[in-house]
PDB file of C-alpha atoms in Angstrom:
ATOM      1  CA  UNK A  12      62.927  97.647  86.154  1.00 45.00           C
ATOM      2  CA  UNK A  13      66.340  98.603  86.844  1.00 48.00           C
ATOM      3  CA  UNK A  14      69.735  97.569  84.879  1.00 48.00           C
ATOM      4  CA  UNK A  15      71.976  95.144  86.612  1.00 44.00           C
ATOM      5  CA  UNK A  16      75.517  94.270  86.325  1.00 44.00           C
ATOM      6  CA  UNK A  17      77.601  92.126  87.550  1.00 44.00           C
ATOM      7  CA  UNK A  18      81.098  91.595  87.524  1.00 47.00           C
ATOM      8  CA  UNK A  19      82.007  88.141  88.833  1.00 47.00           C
ATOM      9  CA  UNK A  20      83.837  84.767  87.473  1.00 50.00           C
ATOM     10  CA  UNK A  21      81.493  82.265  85.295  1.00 50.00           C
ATOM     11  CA  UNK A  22      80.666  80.188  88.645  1.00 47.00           C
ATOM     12  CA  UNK A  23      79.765  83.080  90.566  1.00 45.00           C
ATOM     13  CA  UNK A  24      77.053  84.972  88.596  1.00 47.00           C
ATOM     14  CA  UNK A  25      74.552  82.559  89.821  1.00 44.00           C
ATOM     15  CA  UNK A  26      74.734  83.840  93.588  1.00 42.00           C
ATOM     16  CA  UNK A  27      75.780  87.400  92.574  1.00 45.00           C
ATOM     17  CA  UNK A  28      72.361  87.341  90.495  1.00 44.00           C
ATOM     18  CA  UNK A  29      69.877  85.467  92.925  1.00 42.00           C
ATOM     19  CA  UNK A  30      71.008  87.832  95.906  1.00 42.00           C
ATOM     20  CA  UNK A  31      70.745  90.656  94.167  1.00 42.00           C
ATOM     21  CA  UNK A  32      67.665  90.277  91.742  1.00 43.00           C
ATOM     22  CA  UNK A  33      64.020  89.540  92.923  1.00 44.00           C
ATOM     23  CA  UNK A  34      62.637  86.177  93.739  1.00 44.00           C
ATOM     24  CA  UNK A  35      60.217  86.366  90.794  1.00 44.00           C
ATOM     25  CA  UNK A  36      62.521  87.117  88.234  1.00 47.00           C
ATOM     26  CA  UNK A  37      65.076  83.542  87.255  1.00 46.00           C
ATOM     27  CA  UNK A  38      67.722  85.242  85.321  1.00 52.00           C
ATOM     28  CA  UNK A  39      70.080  82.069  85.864  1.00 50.00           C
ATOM     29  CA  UNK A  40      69.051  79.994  82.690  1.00 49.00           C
ATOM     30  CA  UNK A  41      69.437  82.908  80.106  1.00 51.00           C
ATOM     31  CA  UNK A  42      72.993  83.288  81.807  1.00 50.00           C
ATOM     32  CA  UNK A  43      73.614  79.331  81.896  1.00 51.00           C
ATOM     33  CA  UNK A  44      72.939  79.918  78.345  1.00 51.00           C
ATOM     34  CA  UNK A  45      75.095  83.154  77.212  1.00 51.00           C
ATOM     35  CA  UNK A  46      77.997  82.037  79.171  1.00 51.00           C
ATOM     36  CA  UNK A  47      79.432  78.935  77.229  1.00 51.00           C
ATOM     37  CA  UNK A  48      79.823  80.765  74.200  1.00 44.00           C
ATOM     38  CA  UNK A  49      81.518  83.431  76.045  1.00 46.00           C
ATOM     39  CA  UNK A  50      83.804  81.075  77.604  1.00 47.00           C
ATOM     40  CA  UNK A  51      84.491  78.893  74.454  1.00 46.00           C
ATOM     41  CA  UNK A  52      85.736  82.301  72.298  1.00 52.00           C
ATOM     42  CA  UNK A  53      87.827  83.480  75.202  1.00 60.00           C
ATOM     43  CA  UNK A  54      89.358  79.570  74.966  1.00 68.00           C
ATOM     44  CA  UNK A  55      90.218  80.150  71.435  1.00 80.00           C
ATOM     45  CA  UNK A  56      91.460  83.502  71.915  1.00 89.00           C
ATOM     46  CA  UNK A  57      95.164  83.661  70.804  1.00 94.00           C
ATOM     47  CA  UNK A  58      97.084  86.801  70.398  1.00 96.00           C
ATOM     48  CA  UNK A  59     100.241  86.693  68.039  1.00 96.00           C
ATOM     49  CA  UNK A  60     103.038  89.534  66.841  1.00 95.00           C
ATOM     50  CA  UNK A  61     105.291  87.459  65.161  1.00 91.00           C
ATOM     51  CA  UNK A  62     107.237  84.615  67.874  1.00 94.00           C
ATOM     52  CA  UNK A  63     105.209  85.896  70.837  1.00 97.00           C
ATOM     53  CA  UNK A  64     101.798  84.107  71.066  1.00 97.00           C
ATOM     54  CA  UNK A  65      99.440  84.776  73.986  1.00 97.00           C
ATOM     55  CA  UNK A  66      96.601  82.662  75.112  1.00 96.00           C
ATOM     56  CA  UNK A  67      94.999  84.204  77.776  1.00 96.00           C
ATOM     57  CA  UNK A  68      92.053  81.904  78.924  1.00 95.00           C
ATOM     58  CA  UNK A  69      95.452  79.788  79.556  1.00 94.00           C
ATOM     59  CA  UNK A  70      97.114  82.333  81.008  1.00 95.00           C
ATOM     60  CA  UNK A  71     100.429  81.531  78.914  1.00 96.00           C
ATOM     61  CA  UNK A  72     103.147  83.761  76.887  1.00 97.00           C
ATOM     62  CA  UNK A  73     105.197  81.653  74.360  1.00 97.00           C
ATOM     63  CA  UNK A  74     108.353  83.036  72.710  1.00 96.00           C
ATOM     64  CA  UNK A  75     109.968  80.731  69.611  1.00 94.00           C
ATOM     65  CA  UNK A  76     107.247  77.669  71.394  1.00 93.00           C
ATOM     66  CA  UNK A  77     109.118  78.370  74.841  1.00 96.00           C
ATOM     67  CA  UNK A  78     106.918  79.872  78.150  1.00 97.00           C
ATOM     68  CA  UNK A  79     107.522  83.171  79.125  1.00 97.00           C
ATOM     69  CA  UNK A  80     107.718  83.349  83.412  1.00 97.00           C
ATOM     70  CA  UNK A  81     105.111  86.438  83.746  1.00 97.00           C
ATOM     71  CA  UNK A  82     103.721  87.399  86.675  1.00 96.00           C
ATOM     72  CA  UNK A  83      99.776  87.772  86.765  1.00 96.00           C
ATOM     73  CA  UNK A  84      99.907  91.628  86.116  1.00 97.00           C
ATOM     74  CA  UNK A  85     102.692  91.284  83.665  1.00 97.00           C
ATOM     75  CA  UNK A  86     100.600  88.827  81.500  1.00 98.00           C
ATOM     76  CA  UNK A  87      97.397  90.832  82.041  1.00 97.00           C
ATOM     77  CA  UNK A  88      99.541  94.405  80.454  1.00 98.00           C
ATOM     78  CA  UNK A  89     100.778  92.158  77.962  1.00 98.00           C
ATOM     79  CA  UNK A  90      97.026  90.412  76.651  1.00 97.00           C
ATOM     80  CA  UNK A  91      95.677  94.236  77.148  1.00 97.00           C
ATOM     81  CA  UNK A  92      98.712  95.787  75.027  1.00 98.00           C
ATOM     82  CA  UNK A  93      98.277  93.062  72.484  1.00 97.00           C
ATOM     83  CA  UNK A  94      94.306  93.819  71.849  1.00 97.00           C
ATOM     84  CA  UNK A  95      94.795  96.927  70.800  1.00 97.00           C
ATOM     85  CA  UNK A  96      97.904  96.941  68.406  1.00 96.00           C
ATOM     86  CA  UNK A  97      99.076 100.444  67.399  1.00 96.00           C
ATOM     87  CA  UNK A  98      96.948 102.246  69.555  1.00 97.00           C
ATOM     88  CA  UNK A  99      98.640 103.998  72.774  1.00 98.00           C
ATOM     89  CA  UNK A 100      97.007 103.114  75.937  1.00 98.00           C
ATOM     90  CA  UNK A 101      97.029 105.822  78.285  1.00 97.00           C
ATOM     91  CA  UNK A 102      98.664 104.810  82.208  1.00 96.00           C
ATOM     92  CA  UNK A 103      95.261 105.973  83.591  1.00 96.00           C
ATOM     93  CA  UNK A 104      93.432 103.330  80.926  1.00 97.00           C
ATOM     94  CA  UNK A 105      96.222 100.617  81.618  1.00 97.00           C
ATOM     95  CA  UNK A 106      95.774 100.837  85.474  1.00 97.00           C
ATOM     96  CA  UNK A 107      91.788 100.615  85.429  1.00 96.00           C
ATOM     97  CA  UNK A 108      92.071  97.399  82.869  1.00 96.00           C
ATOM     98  CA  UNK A 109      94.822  95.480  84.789  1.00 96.00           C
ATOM     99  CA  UNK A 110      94.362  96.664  88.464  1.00 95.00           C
ATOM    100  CA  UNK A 111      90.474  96.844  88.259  1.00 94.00           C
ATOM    101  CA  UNK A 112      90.163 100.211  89.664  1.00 95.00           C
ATOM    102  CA  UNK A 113      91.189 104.075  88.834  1.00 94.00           C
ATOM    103  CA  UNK A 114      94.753 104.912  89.128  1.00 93.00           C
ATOM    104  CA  UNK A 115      95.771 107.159  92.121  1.00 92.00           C
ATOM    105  CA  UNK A 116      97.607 110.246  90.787  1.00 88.00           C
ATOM    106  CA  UNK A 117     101.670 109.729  90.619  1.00 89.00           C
ATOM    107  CA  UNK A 118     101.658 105.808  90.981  1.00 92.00           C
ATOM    108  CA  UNK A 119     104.130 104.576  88.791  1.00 95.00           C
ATOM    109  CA  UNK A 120     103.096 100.975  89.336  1.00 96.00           C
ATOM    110  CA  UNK A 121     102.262 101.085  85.174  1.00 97.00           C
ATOM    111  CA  UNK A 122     105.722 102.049  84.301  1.00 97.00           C
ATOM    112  CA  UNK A 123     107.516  99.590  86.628  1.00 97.00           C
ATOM    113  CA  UNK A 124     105.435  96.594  85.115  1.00 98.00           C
ATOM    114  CA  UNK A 125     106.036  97.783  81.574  1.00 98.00           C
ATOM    115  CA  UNK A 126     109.679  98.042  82.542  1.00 98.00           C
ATOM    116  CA  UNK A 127     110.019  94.360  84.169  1.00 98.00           C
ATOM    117  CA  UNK A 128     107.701  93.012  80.997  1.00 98.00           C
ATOM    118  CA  UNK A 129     110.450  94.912  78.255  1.00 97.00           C
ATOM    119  CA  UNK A 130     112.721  93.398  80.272  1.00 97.00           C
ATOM    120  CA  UNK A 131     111.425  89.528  79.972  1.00 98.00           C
ATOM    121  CA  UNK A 132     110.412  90.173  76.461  1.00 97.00           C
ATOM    122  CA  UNK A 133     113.831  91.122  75.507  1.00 96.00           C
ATOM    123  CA  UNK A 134     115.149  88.054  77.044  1.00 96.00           C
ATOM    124  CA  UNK A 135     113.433  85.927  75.238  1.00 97.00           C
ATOM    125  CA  UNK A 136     113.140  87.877  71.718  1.00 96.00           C
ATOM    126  CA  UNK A 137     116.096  89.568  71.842  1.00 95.00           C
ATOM    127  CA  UNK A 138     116.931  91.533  68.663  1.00 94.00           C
ATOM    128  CA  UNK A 139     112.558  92.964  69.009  1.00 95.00           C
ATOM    129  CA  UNK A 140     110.725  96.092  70.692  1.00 96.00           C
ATOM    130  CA  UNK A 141     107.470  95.283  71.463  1.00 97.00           C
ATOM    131  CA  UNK A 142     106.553  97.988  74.046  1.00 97.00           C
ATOM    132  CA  UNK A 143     106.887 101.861  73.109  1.00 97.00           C
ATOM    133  CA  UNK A 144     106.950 104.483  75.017  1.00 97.00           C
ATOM    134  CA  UNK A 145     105.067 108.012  74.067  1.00 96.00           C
ATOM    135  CA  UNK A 146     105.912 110.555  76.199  1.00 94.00           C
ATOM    136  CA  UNK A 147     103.138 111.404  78.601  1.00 91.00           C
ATOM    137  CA  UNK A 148     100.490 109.328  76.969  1.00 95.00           C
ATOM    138  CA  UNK A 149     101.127 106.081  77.245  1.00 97.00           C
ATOM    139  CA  UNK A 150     102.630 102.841  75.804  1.00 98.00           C
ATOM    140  CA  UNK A 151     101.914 101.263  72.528  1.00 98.00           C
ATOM    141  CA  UNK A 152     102.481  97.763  71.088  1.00 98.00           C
ATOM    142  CA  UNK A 153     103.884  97.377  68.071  1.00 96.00           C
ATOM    143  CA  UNK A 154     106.754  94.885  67.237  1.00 95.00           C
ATOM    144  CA  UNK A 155     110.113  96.479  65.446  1.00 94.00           C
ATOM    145  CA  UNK A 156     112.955  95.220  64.806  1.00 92.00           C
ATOM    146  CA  UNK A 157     115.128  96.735  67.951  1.00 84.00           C
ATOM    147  CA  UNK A 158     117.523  99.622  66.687  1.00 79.00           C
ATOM    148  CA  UNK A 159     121.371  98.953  66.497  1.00 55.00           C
ATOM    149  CA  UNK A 160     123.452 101.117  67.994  1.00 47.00           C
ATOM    150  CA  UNK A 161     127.162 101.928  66.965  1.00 45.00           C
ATOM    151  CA  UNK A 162     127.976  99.355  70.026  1.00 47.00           C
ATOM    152  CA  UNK A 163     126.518  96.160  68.712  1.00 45.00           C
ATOM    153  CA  UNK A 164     128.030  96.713  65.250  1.00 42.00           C
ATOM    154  CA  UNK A 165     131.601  95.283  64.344  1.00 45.00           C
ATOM    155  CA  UNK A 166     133.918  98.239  63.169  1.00 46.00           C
ATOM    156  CA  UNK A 167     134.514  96.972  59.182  1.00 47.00           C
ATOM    157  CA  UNK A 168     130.173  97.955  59.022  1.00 47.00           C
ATOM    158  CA  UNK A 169     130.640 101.243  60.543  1.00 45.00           C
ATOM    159  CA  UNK A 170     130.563 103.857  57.732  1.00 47.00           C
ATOM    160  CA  UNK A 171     133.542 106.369  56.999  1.00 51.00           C
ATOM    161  CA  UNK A 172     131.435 109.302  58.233  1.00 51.00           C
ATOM    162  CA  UNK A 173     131.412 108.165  61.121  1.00 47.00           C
ATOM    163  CA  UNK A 174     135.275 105.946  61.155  1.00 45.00           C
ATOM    164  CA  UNK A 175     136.885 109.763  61.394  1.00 47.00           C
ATOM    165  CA  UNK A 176     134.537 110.463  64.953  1.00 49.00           C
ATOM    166  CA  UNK A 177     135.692 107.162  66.090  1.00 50.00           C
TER     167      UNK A 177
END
């Protein structure tokens, strides 16, 4: 007997499975029975770094209790940033898990998403990084405390190193 796999939503693995597998073999109530529990723990699934709180099964981003407005492949690089905290996620790896296929060489369709996600992140926890940057690997999530610069501080906290530059 051969493997199968399917990749289909919960309501269509029925008719994926009974086209695709022999009459004589009834695969559906062994599935019937795997995929509540499947669906109940991705329900519960909540991903948290401090005031950002994910849910995906509800497809929602919360900052301080308040929605974040993601798009669909915004909040899908978010939830697959979030799983794997500390760990940098190659482009390549990043494309395949949000886009569903392999990532034609040169697309910069990763980095423009990360960008517009920084972007909403930081309007909504300002004063946080979440997203980081390694240089031709990939991005990494891990929430900091955003660095700040000479600009944002008032000129009595500015050390006298640096007064005489000034």
């Amino acid at each position: 007997m051969q493997a199968l796999s399917v990749s289909a939503p919960p309501h269509a693995a029925d008719t994926a499975l009974s086209r695709t597998v022999h009459n004589s073999i009834t695969p559906r109530p062994r599935i019937r029975a795997i995929l509540p529990s499947v669906t109940s723990r991705n329900a519960k699934e909540k991903l948290r770094a401090g005031a950002l709180e994910v849910a995906p099964a509800a497809y929602t981003a919360r900052a301080d209790g308040q929605v974040i407005p993601l798009t669909p492949r915004e909040f899908e690089l978010l939830v697959e940033l979030m799983r794997r905290p500390d760990e940098v996620l190659s482009r390549e790896l990043l494309y395949e898990l949000c886009w569903g296929q392999p990532m034609v060489p040169s697309d910069r369709a990763v980095d423009v998403y990360v960008r517009k996600l920084r972007s909403k992140l930081d309007r909504a926890l300002p004063g946080w990084t979440f997203i980081h940057t390694h240089y031709r690997l990939g991005y990494r999530f891990s929430p900091q405390p955003a660095e700040v610069s000479d600009e944002d501080v008032a000129p009595a906290e500015i050390s006298e190193d640096k007064r005489s530059v000034l």
